[in-house]
Amino acid sequence: MVLPLFLLALIPICASALPTQDVLRTPSTRPLVIWHGLGDSHSSPGMLEFQSLIKDIHPGIFIHSVFIDQDLKEDQRAGFYGNVDEQIDFVALQLANITELGHGFDAIGFSQGGQFLRAYVERYNSPPIHNLVTFGSQHMGIADLPLCKPYDVLCRLAGNAARAGVYRPWAQEHLVQAQYFRDPAQLPAYLASNHFLASINNELPEARNSSYAKRLTTLEHLVLVIFAQDKTVVPKESAWFGSYAVPEDEDDEDDTIVPMKAQPLYEEDWIGLRQLDERGAVVLDSCDGEHMQMTTDCWEPLVKLYVGGTM
Ligand SMILES: *[C@@H]1O[C@H](CO)[C@@H](O)[C@H](O)[C@H]1NC(C)=O
Ligand SMILES: *[C@@H]1O[C@H](CO)[C@@H](O)[C@H](O)[C@H]1NC(C)=O
């Protein structure tokens, strides 16, 4: 019979043209990685609750909460003390080692966790992040040290130590906040000593790394959320790549805010931010309230839009 033969003959062709197993997978929800903020840990009650709320919205989603140390106290401590470059390296290994993330993921960074995830994108992005949402992050650093809650001893100790010599080598090696401290009134000192923020923002012309921009522009969306009444991050506009202006005279201060689009980083597109923005991929969003006041109104629409897509 002709027909069965014809069909048989087709089989090897089909087999060789068969899509790989990847394509044959049933569509599943894209996983999510979250990176907690300062003073928090990977599995604090707040972080666990947030994960369970996301699972209510996107049933079955795989969520990984980034840690520097499995131990909660040590993990919290690592938000204040440590070398950020090494922490990013450590997290890149951690993420590459998680099977569920192998095909890429979305990510949410809380406060400093946001610029750390951006550093991951620029320096590694393997596996890749699709949508990156950052809440109240310090993308242009902080020009003053975060206010500590009265009972937050660890924060106060780190703050005092950092304030005492924020650009000294010891602080730049060991105090996390010093590594994204960027005071426009002391820009030369910052550029000379900072190895983290100045690097991921590609601020040093001689050390500019074009891979950073190449990787950042692969994001589907970069969602930057500011807290409208944020008094902890100085200036709060850092969440939107804003910073204080560089004063005309050194030792002066200028509290004019230079918005994202007027930053040299954007105008000359040192990190691919402008390219992303011109593609419509940079989303500036605003939440009411003080730093990290995560009301449902604030996070839920974003989690519905940018998390839980199918892959
Ligand atoms: C990779 O995962 C294995 C098994 O979960 C674990 O034992 C190992 O420590 C991980 N390595 C890194 C670098 O995280
Ligand atoms: C740029 O960054 C990548 C990833 O972090 C690194 O491997 C590479 O050596 C850097 N290139 C330069 C010229 O510094």
mmCIF file of C-alpha atoms and ligand atoms in Angstrom:
data_model
loop_
_atom_site.group_PDB
_atom_site.id
_atom_site.type_symbol
_atom_site.label_atom_id
_atom_site.label_comp_id
_atom_site.label_asym_id
_atom_site.label_seq_id
_atom_site.Cartn_x
_atom_site.Cartn_y
_atom_site.Cartn_z
ATOM 1 C CA MET A 1 0.000 0.000 0.000
ATOM 2 C CA VAL A 2 1.236 3.378 -0.940
ATOM 3 C CA LEU A 3 -0.027 5.415 1.937
ATOM 4 C CA PRO A 4 1.625 3.600 4.844
ATOM 5 C CA LEU A 5 4.916 3.527 2.967
ATOM 6 C CA PHE A 6 4.658 7.190 2.335
ATOM 7 C CA LEU A 7 3.999 7.784 6.001
ATOM 8 C CA LEU A 8 6.842 5.495 7.023
ATOM 9 C CA ALA A 9 9.206 7.368 4.756
ATOM 10 C CA LEU A 10 8.241 10.560 6.437
ATOM 11 C CA ILE A 11 9.038 9.379 9.909
ATOM 12 C CA PRO A 12 12.813 9.785 9.802
ATOM 13 C CA ILE A 13 12.442 13.237 8.291
ATOM 14 C CA CYS A 14 10.046 14.261 10.995
ATOM 15 C CA ALA A 15 12.253 12.790 13.663
ATOM 16 C CA SER A 16 15.267 14.700 12.504
ATOM 17 C CA ALA A 17 13.231 17.880 12.270
ATOM 18 C CA LEU A 18 11.699 17.299 15.650
ATOM 19 C CA PRO A 19 11.997 20.229 17.951
ATOM 20 C CA THR A 20 14.186 19.758 20.962
ATOM 21 C CA GLN A 21 12.630 18.785 24.239
ATOM 22 C CA ASP A 22 12.620 22.412 25.267
ATOM 23 C CA VAL A 23 10.045 23.275 22.680
ATOM 24 C CA LEU A 24 7.977 20.219 23.493
ATOM 25 C CA ARG A 25 7.665 21.174 27.139
ATOM 26 C CA THR A 26 4.189 22.217 28.105
ATOM 27 C CA PRO A 27 4.131 25.942 28.714
ATOM 28 C CA SER A 28 4.824 26.734 32.316
ATOM 29 C CA THR A 29 4.952 29.795 34.495
ATOM 30 C CA ARG A 30 8.243 31.652 34.334
ATOM 31 C CA PRO A 31 10.020 31.449 37.697
ATOM 32 C CA LEU A 32 10.781 34.394 39.922
ATOM 33 C CA VAL A 33 13.850 35.434 41.883
ATOM 34 C CA ILE A 34 13.591 37.967 44.676
ATOM 35 C CA TRP A 35 16.387 39.783 46.516
ATOM 36 C CA HIS A 36 15.544 41.263 49.889
ATOM 37 C CA GLY A 37 16.503 44.692 51.161
ATOM 38 C CA LEU A 38 18.697 46.079 53.891
ATOM 39 C CA GLY A 39 17.953 44.792 57.385
ATOM 40 C CA ASP A 40 15.932 41.899 55.993
ATOM 41 C CA SER A 41 16.840 38.279 55.240
ATOM 42 C CA HIS A 42 15.940 35.727 52.586
ATOM 43 C CA SER A 43 13.221 34.079 54.644
ATOM 44 C CA SER A 44 12.029 36.724 57.077
ATOM 45 C CA PRO A 45 8.280 36.624 57.859
ATOM 46 C CA GLY A 46 7.783 39.523 55.424
ATOM 47 C CA MET A 47 9.637 37.809 52.592
ATOM 48 C CA LEU A 48 7.770 34.527 53.180
ATOM 49 C CA GLU A 49 4.452 36.336 53.178
ATOM 50 C CA PHE A 50 5.302 38.145 49.963
ATOM 51 C CA GLN A 51 6.114 34.841 48.297
ATOM 52 C CA SER A 52 2.872 33.287 49.414
ATOM 53 C CA LEU A 53 0.895 36.291 48.099
ATOM 54 C CA ILE A 54 2.618 35.933 44.732
ATOM 55 C CA LYS A 55 1.770 32.227 44.672
ATOM 56 C CA ASP A 56 -1.885 33.123 45.205
ATOM 57 C CA ILE A 57 -1.720 35.265 42.070
ATOM 58 C CA HIS A 58 0.418 32.885 40.017
ATOM 59 C CA PRO A 59 -0.314 29.361 41.282
ATOM 60 C CA GLY A 60 2.550 26.933 40.832
ATOM 61 C CA ILE A 61 5.204 29.594 40.275
ATOM 62 C CA PHE A 62 8.722 28.662 41.389
ATOM 63 C CA ILE A 63 10.248 31.370 43.573
ATOM 64 C CA HIS A 64 13.831 31.589 44.757
ATOM 65 C CA SER A 65 14.797 34.073 47.458
ATOM 66 C CA VAL A 66 18.440 35.089 47.073
ATOM 67 C CA PHE A 67 20.698 34.520 50.075
ATOM 68 C CA ILE A 68 24.269 35.360 50.925
ATOM 69 C CA ASP A 69 24.068 33.051 53.920
ATOM 70 C CA GLN A 70 21.447 30.390 54.621
ATOM 71 C CA ASP A 71 21.465 31.441 58.269
ATOM 72 C CA LEU A 72 18.940 34.262 58.675
ATOM 73 C CA LYS A 73 20.998 36.354 61.097
ATOM 74 C CA GLU A 74 24.111 36.023 58.961
ATOM 75 C CA ASP A 75 22.115 36.803 55.838
ATOM 76 C CA GLN A 76 20.779 39.960 57.454
ATOM 77 C CA ARG A 77 24.287 40.915 58.481
ATOM 78 C CA ALA A 78 25.521 40.444 54.912
ATOM 79 C CA GLY A 79 23.206 43.302 53.897
ATOM 80 C CA PHE A 80 25.472 45.618 55.914
ATOM 81 C CA TYR A 81 28.866 43.970 55.855
ATOM 82 C CA GLY A 82 30.652 42.440 52.925
ATOM 83 C CA ASN A 83 32.093 43.042 49.500
ATOM 84 C CA VAL A 84 29.250 43.600 47.050
ATOM 85 C CA ASP A 85 31.221 42.412 44.011
ATOM 86 C CA GLU A 86 31.871 39.122 45.778
ATOM 87 C CA GLN A 87 28.233 38.877 46.822
ATOM 88 C CA ILE A 88 27.132 39.305 43.189
ATOM 89 C CA ASP A 89 29.616 36.602 42.104
ATOM 90 C CA PHE A 90 28.278 34.300 44.789
ATOM 91 C CA VAL A 91 24.670 34.901 43.781
ATOM 92 C CA ALA A 92 25.463 34.347 40.098
ATOM 93 C CA LEU A 93 26.783 30.864 40.979
ATOM 94 C CA GLN A 94 23.771 30.251 43.177
ATOM 95 C CA LEU A 95 21.292 31.140 40.419
ATOM 96 C CA ALA A 96 23.145 29.205 37.702
ATOM 97 C CA ASN A 97 22.952 26.153 39.943
ATOM 98 C CA ILE A 98 19.147 26.105 40.251
ATOM 99 C CA THR A 99 17.608 23.819 37.624
ATOM 100 C CA GLU A 100 14.211 25.532 37.672
ATOM 101 C CA LEU A 101 15.785 28.837 36.626
ATOM 102 C CA GLY A 102 17.665 27.366 33.683
ATOM 103 C CA HIS A 103 15.399 28.889 31.033
ATOM 104 C CA GLY A 104 15.387 32.337 32.556
ATOM 105 C CA PHE A 105 13.269 34.103 35.138
ATOM 106 C CA ASP A 106 11.753 37.378 36.233
ATOM 107 C CA ALA A 107 13.207 39.177 39.209
ATOM 108 C CA ILE A 108 12.123 41.579 41.910
ATOM 109 C CA GLY A 109 14.668 43.530 43.919
ATOM 110 C CA PHE A 110 13.758 45.274 47.110
ATOM 111 C CA SER A 111 15.718 48.413 47.877
ATOM 112 C CA GLN A 112 19.454 47.607 47.542
ATOM 113 C CA GLY A 113 18.493 44.157 46.196
ATOM 114 C CA GLY A 114 17.361 46.037 43.082
ATOM 115 C CA GLN A 115 20.736 47.469 42.100
ATOM 116 C CA PHE A 116 22.354 44.139 43.004
ATOM 117 C CA LEU A 117 20.070 42.311 40.566
ATOM 118 C CA ARG A 118 20.878 44.925 37.938
ATOM 119 C CA ALA A 119 24.559 44.175 38.561
ATOM 120 C CA TYR A 120 23.776 40.484 38.030
ATOM 121 C CA VAL A 121 22.171 41.315 34.672
ATOM 122 C CA GLU A 122 25.105 43.463 33.547
ATOM 123 C CA ARG A 123 27.854 41.119 34.710
ATOM 124 C CA TYR A 124 26.302 37.659 34.221
ATOM 125 C CA ASN A 125 22.678 37.339 33.165
ATOM 126 C CA SER A 126 23.115 33.631 32.765
ATOM 127 C CA PRO A 127 20.439 32.383 33.117
ATOM 128 C CA PRO A 128 18.778 35.554 31.861
ATOM 129 C CA ILE A 129 16.294 37.834 33.568
ATOM 130 C CA HIS A 130 13.259 38.765 31.479
ATOM 131 C CA ASN A 131 11.508 41.410 33.554
ATOM 132 C CA LEU A 132 13.373 43.168 36.348
ATOM 133 C CA VAL A 133 11.268 45.114 38.845
ATOM 134 C CA THR A 134 13.072 47.203 41.461
ATOM 135 C CA PHE A 135 11.308 48.802 44.432
ATOM 136 C CA GLY A 136 12.903 51.883 45.987
ATOM 137 C CA SER A 137 16.377 50.923 44.771
ATOM 138 C CA GLN A 138 19.477 53.128 44.744
ATOM 139 C CA HIS A 139 20.452 53.011 41.088
ATOM 140 C CA MET A 140 22.365 56.283 41.342
ATOM 141 C CA GLY A 141 23.493 55.529 44.863
ATOM 142 C CA ILE A 142 22.792 57.460 48.021
ATOM 143 C CA ALA A 143 24.180 60.873 48.845
ATOM 144 C CA ASP A 144 23.568 60.419 52.530
ATOM 145 C CA LEU A 145 23.390 57.308 54.674
ATOM 146 C CA PRO A 146 20.030 55.672 55.176
ATOM 147 C CA LEU A 147 18.180 56.654 58.278
ATOM 148 C CA CYS A 148 18.067 53.784 60.683
ATOM 149 C CA LYS A 149 15.061 52.779 62.686
ATOM 150 C CA PRO A 150 15.703 53.659 66.346
ATOM 151 C CA TYR A 151 16.072 50.032 67.461
ATOM 152 C CA ASP A 152 18.152 48.967 64.488
ATOM 153 C CA VAL A 153 21.566 48.695 66.138
ATOM 154 C CA LEU A 154 23.251 46.950 63.226
ATOM 155 C CA CYS A 155 22.158 49.697 60.865
ATOM 156 C CA ARG A 156 23.434 52.388 63.228
ATOM 157 C CA LEU A 157 26.794 50.759 63.684
ATOM 158 C CA ALA A 158 27.252 50.327 59.959
ATOM 159 C CA GLY A 159 26.040 53.874 59.370
ATOM 160 C CA ASN A 160 28.456 55.404 61.840
ATOM 161 C CA ALA A 161 31.358 53.404 60.506
ATOM 162 C CA ALA A 162 30.536 54.253 56.924
ATOM 163 C CA ARG A 163 30.016 57.953 57.622
ATOM 164 C CA ALA A 164 33.407 58.119 59.292
ATOM 165 C CA GLY A 165 35.266 57.294 56.114
ATOM 166 C CA VAL A 166 32.971 56.245 53.382
ATOM 167 C CA TYR A 167 35.587 56.400 50.626
ATOM 168 C CA ARG A 168 38.412 54.782 52.584
ATOM 169 C CA PRO A 169 39.510 51.390 51.278
ATOM 170 C CA TRP A 170 38.284 49.572 54.366
ATOM 171 C CA ALA A 171 34.741 50.912 54.007
ATOM 172 C CA GLN A 172 34.737 50.240 50.277
ATOM 173 C CA GLU A 173 35.719 46.634 50.913
ATOM 174 C CA HIS A 174 33.562 45.850 53.918
ATOM 175 C CA LEU A 175 30.554 48.141 54.241
ATOM 176 C CA VAL A 176 27.797 47.483 51.766
ATOM 177 C CA GLN A 177 26.256 50.956 51.872
ATOM 178 C CA ALA A 178 29.637 52.594 51.301
ATOM 179 C CA GLN A 179 29.815 50.684 48.025
ATOM 180 C CA TYR A 180 26.847 52.587 46.652
ATOM 181 C CA PHE A 181 27.486 55.881 48.440
ATOM 182 C CA ARG A 182 27.735 58.549 45.772
ATOM 183 C CA ASP A 183 27.886 62.151 46.848
ATOM 184 C CA PRO A 184 27.904 64.443 43.780
ATOM 185 C CA ALA A 185 29.705 67.073 45.894
ATOM 186 C CA GLN A 186 32.653 64.660 46.195
ATOM 187 C CA LEU A 187 32.512 63.018 42.811
ATOM 188 C CA PRO A 188 36.303 62.671 42.293
ATOM 189 C CA ALA A 189 36.695 60.840 45.623
ATOM 190 C CA TYR A 190 33.824 58.545 44.689
ATOM 191 C CA LEU A 191 35.178 57.794 41.230
ATOM 192 C CA ALA A 192 38.636 57.121 42.611
ATOM 193 C CA SER A 193 37.557 54.710 45.329
ATOM 194 C CA ASN A 194 34.261 53.085 44.431
ATOM 195 C CA HIS A 195 34.464 49.677 42.763
ATOM 196 C CA PHE A 196 30.808 48.705 42.737
ATOM 197 C CA LEU A 197 28.366 51.453 41.763
ATOM 198 C CA ALA A 198 30.882 53.318 39.614
ATOM 199 C CA SER A 199 31.461 50.026 37.824
ATOM 200 C CA ILE A 200 27.864 48.942 37.199
ATOM 201 C CA ASN A 201 27.038 52.497 36.116
ATOM 202 C CA ASN A 202 30.071 52.477 33.801
ATOM 203 C CA GLU A 203 31.151 55.878 35.099
ATOM 204 C CA LEU A 204 34.874 55.515 34.503
ATOM 205 C CA PRO A 205 35.588 56.174 30.813
ATOM 206 C CA GLU A 206 38.770 54.069 30.854
ATOM 207 C CA ALA A 207 37.044 51.117 32.467
ATOM 208 C CA ARG A 208 33.756 51.202 30.576
ATOM 209 C CA ASN A 209 32.539 47.694 29.880
ATOM 210 C CA SER A 210 30.389 47.384 26.773
ATOM 211 C CA SER A 211 29.137 43.935 27.838
ATOM 212 C CA TYR A 212 27.184 45.628 30.619
ATOM 213 C CA ALA A 213 25.082 47.574 28.119
ATOM 214 C CA LYS A 214 24.763 44.583 25.818
ATOM 215 C CA ARG A 215 23.341 42.482 28.636
ATOM 216 C CA LEU A 216 21.106 45.155 30.149
ATOM 217 C CA THR A 217 19.416 45.790 26.806
ATOM 218 C CA THR A 218 18.313 42.148 26.650
ATOM 219 C CA LEU A 219 15.780 42.831 29.416
ATOM 220 C CA GLU A 220 12.166 42.753 28.302
ATOM 221 C CA HIS A 221 11.240 45.377 30.880
ATOM 222 C CA LEU A 222 13.089 47.300 33.535
ATOM 223 C CA VAL A 223 10.466 48.512 35.981
ATOM 224 C CA LEU A 224 11.683 51.215 38.369
ATOM 225 C CA VAL A 225 9.446 51.930 41.314
ATOM 226 C CA ILE A 226 9.900 55.014 43.487
ATOM 227 C CA PHE A 227 8.276 55.521 46.890
ATOM 228 C CA ALA A 228 6.762 58.985 46.712
ATOM 229 C CA GLN A 229 7.344 59.807 50.404
ATOM 230 C CA ASP A 230 10.655 57.981 50.739
ATOM 231 C CA LYS A 231 12.812 59.671 53.407
ATOM 232 C CA THR A 232 15.239 56.781 53.833
ATOM 233 C CA VAL A 233 16.852 56.893 50.420
ATOM 234 C CA VAL A 234 18.596 60.220 49.812
ATOM 235 C CA PRO A 235 17.658 61.317 47.257
ATOM 236 C CA LYS A 236 14.648 59.068 46.693
ATOM 237 C CA GLU A 237 14.833 59.777 42.943
ATOM 238 C CA SER A 238 17.779 57.353 42.845
ATOM 239 C CA ALA A 239 15.040 54.732 42.349
ATOM 240 C CA TRP A 240 14.465 56.365 38.934
ATOM 241 C CA PHE A 241 18.156 56.925 38.151
ATOM 242 C CA GLY A 242 17.967 60.466 39.521
ATOM 243 C CA SER A 243 20.675 62.089 41.629
ATOM 244 C CA TYR A 244 21.624 65.437 43.098
ATOM 245 C CA ALA A 245 23.397 67.729 40.663
ATOM 246 C CA VAL A 246 27.154 68.144 40.808
ATOM 247 C CA PRO A 247 27.610 71.528 42.559
ATOM 248 C CA GLU A 248 29.362 74.348 40.684
ATOM 249 C CA ASP A 249 31.852 74.815 43.491
ATOM 250 C CA GLU A 250 33.380 71.914 45.301
ATOM 251 C CA ASP A 251 32.235 71.655 48.933
ATOM 252 C CA ASP A 252 28.961 73.308 47.968
ATOM 253 C CA GLU A 253 25.820 71.275 47.873
ATOM 254 C CA ASP A 254 23.181 71.350 45.232
ATOM 255 C CA ASP A 255 19.923 69.604 45.950
ATOM 256 C CA THR A 256 18.550 70.031 42.462
ATOM 257 C CA ILE A 257 17.576 66.627 41.137
ATOM 258 C CA VAL A 258 19.061 65.554 37.824
ATOM 259 C CA PRO A 259 16.448 63.195 36.355
ATOM 260 C CA MET A 260 17.329 60.021 34.479
ATOM 261 C CA LYS A 261 17.129 61.515 31.017
ATOM 262 C CA ALA A 262 19.527 64.343 31.923
ATOM 263 C CA GLN A 263 22.173 62.036 33.389
ATOM 264 C CA PRO A 264 25.340 61.637 31.298
ATOM 265 C CA LEU A 265 24.911 57.904 31.953
ATOM 266 C CA TYR A 266 21.658 58.127 29.996
ATOM 267 C CA GLU A 267 22.585 60.764 27.427
ATOM 268 C CA GLU A 268 25.764 58.942 26.425
ATOM 269 C CA ASP A 269 24.167 55.587 27.131
ATOM 270 C CA TRP A 270 26.935 54.071 29.216
ATOM 271 C CA ILE A 271 24.846 51.057 30.309
ATOM 272 C CA GLY A 272 22.197 50.656 27.601
ATOM 273 C CA LEU A 273 19.516 52.370 29.664
ATOM 274 C CA ARG A 274 18.710 54.846 26.922
ATOM 275 C CA GLN A 275 18.449 52.114 24.326
ATOM 276 C CA LEU A 276 16.087 50.212 26.614
ATOM 277 C CA ASP A 277 14.051 53.337 27.221
ATOM 278 C CA GLU A 278 13.793 54.214 23.542
ATOM 279 C CA ARG A 279 12.437 50.721 22.987
ATOM 280 C CA GLY A 280 9.733 51.487 25.557
ATOM 281 C CA ALA A 281 11.181 48.911 27.950
ATOM 282 C CA VAL A 282 11.860 51.223 30.907
ATOM 283 C CA VAL A 283 8.787 51.669 33.078
ATOM 284 C CA LEU A 284 8.805 54.360 35.757
ATOM 285 C CA ASP A 285 6.235 53.664 38.421
ATOM 286 C CA SER A 286 5.424 55.258 41.731
ATOM 287 C CA CYS A 287 4.045 53.931 44.995
ATOM 288 C CA ASP A 288 2.659 56.022 47.791
ATOM 289 C CA GLY A 289 4.354 55.978 51.122
ATOM 290 C CA GLU A 290 7.702 55.833 52.862
ATOM 291 C CA HIS A 291 10.560 53.576 51.740
ATOM 292 C CA MET A 292 9.427 49.973 51.124
ATOM 293 C CA GLN A 293 5.881 50.580 52.274
ATOM 294 C CA MET A 294 4.632 47.730 50.131
ATOM 295 C CA THR A 295 0.891 48.247 50.025
ATOM 296 C CA THR A 296 -1.167 45.900 47.856
ATOM 297 C CA ASP A 297 -2.068 48.808 45.541
ATOM 298 C CA CYS A 298 1.616 49.299 45.004
ATOM 299 C CA TRP A 299 2.967 45.844 44.187
ATOM 300 C CA GLU A 300 0.017 43.766 43.061
ATOM 301 C CA PRO A 301 -0.582 45.340 39.632
ATOM 302 C CA LEU A 302 3.151 45.077 38.886
ATOM 303 C CA VAL A 303 3.311 41.439 39.939
ATOM 304 C CA LYS A 304 0.314 40.727 37.690
ATOM 305 C CA LEU A 305 1.875 42.488 34.717
ATOM 306 C CA TYR A 306 5.562 41.611 34.928
ATOM 307 C CA VAL A 307 5.671 38.313 36.821
ATOM 308 C CA GLY A 308 4.218 34.907 35.987
ATOM 309 C CA GLY A 309 4.332 35.021 32.201
ATOM 310 C CA THR A 310 4.549 31.695 30.398
ATOM 311 C CA MET A 311 7.732 30.397 28.886
HETATM 312 C C1 LIG B 1 24.718 23.800 43.859
HETATM 313 O O1 LIG B 1 23.653 22.959 44.296
HETATM 314 C C2 LIG B 1 24.062 21.862 45.065
HETATM 315 C C3 LIG B 1 22.854 20.995 45.324
HETATM 316 O O2 LIG B 1 21.740 21.742 45.706
HETATM 317 C C4 LIG B 1 24.717 22.366 46.339
HETATM 318 O O3 LIG B 1 25.156 21.301 47.127
HETATM 319 C C5 LIG B 1 25.875 23.275 45.978
HETATM 320 O O4 LIG B 1 26.417 23.823 47.140
HETATM 321 C C6 LIG B 1 25.422 24.380 45.054
HETATM 322 N N1 LIG B 1 26.547 25.166 44.621
HETATM 323 C C7 LIG B 1 26.513 26.501 44.628
HETATM 324 C C8 LIG B 1 27.737 27.164 44.100
HETATM 325 O O5 LIG B 1 25.582 27.147 45.042
HETATM 326 C C1 LIG B 2 33.368 43.202 31.368
HETATM 327 O O1 LIG B 2 32.562 42.479 32.264
HETATM 328 C C2 LIG B 2 32.601 41.090 32.083
HETATM 329 C C3 LIG B 2 31.562 40.467 32.986
HETATM 330 O O2 LIG B 2 31.616 40.957 34.266
HETATM 331 C C4 LIG B 2 34.014 40.580 32.360
HETATM 332 O O3 LIG B 2 34.055 39.200 32.180
HETATM 333 C C5 LIG B 2 34.947 41.282 31.399
HETATM 334 O O4 LIG B 2 36.269 40.911 31.687
HETATM 335 C C6 LIG B 2 34.816 42.795 31.490
HETATM 336 N N1 LIG B 2 35.573 43.413 30.428
HETATM 337 C C7 LIG B 2 36.416 44.395 30.642
HETATM 338 C C8 LIG B 2 37.063 44.970 29.424
HETATM 339 O O5 LIG B 2 36.636 44.828 31.753
#
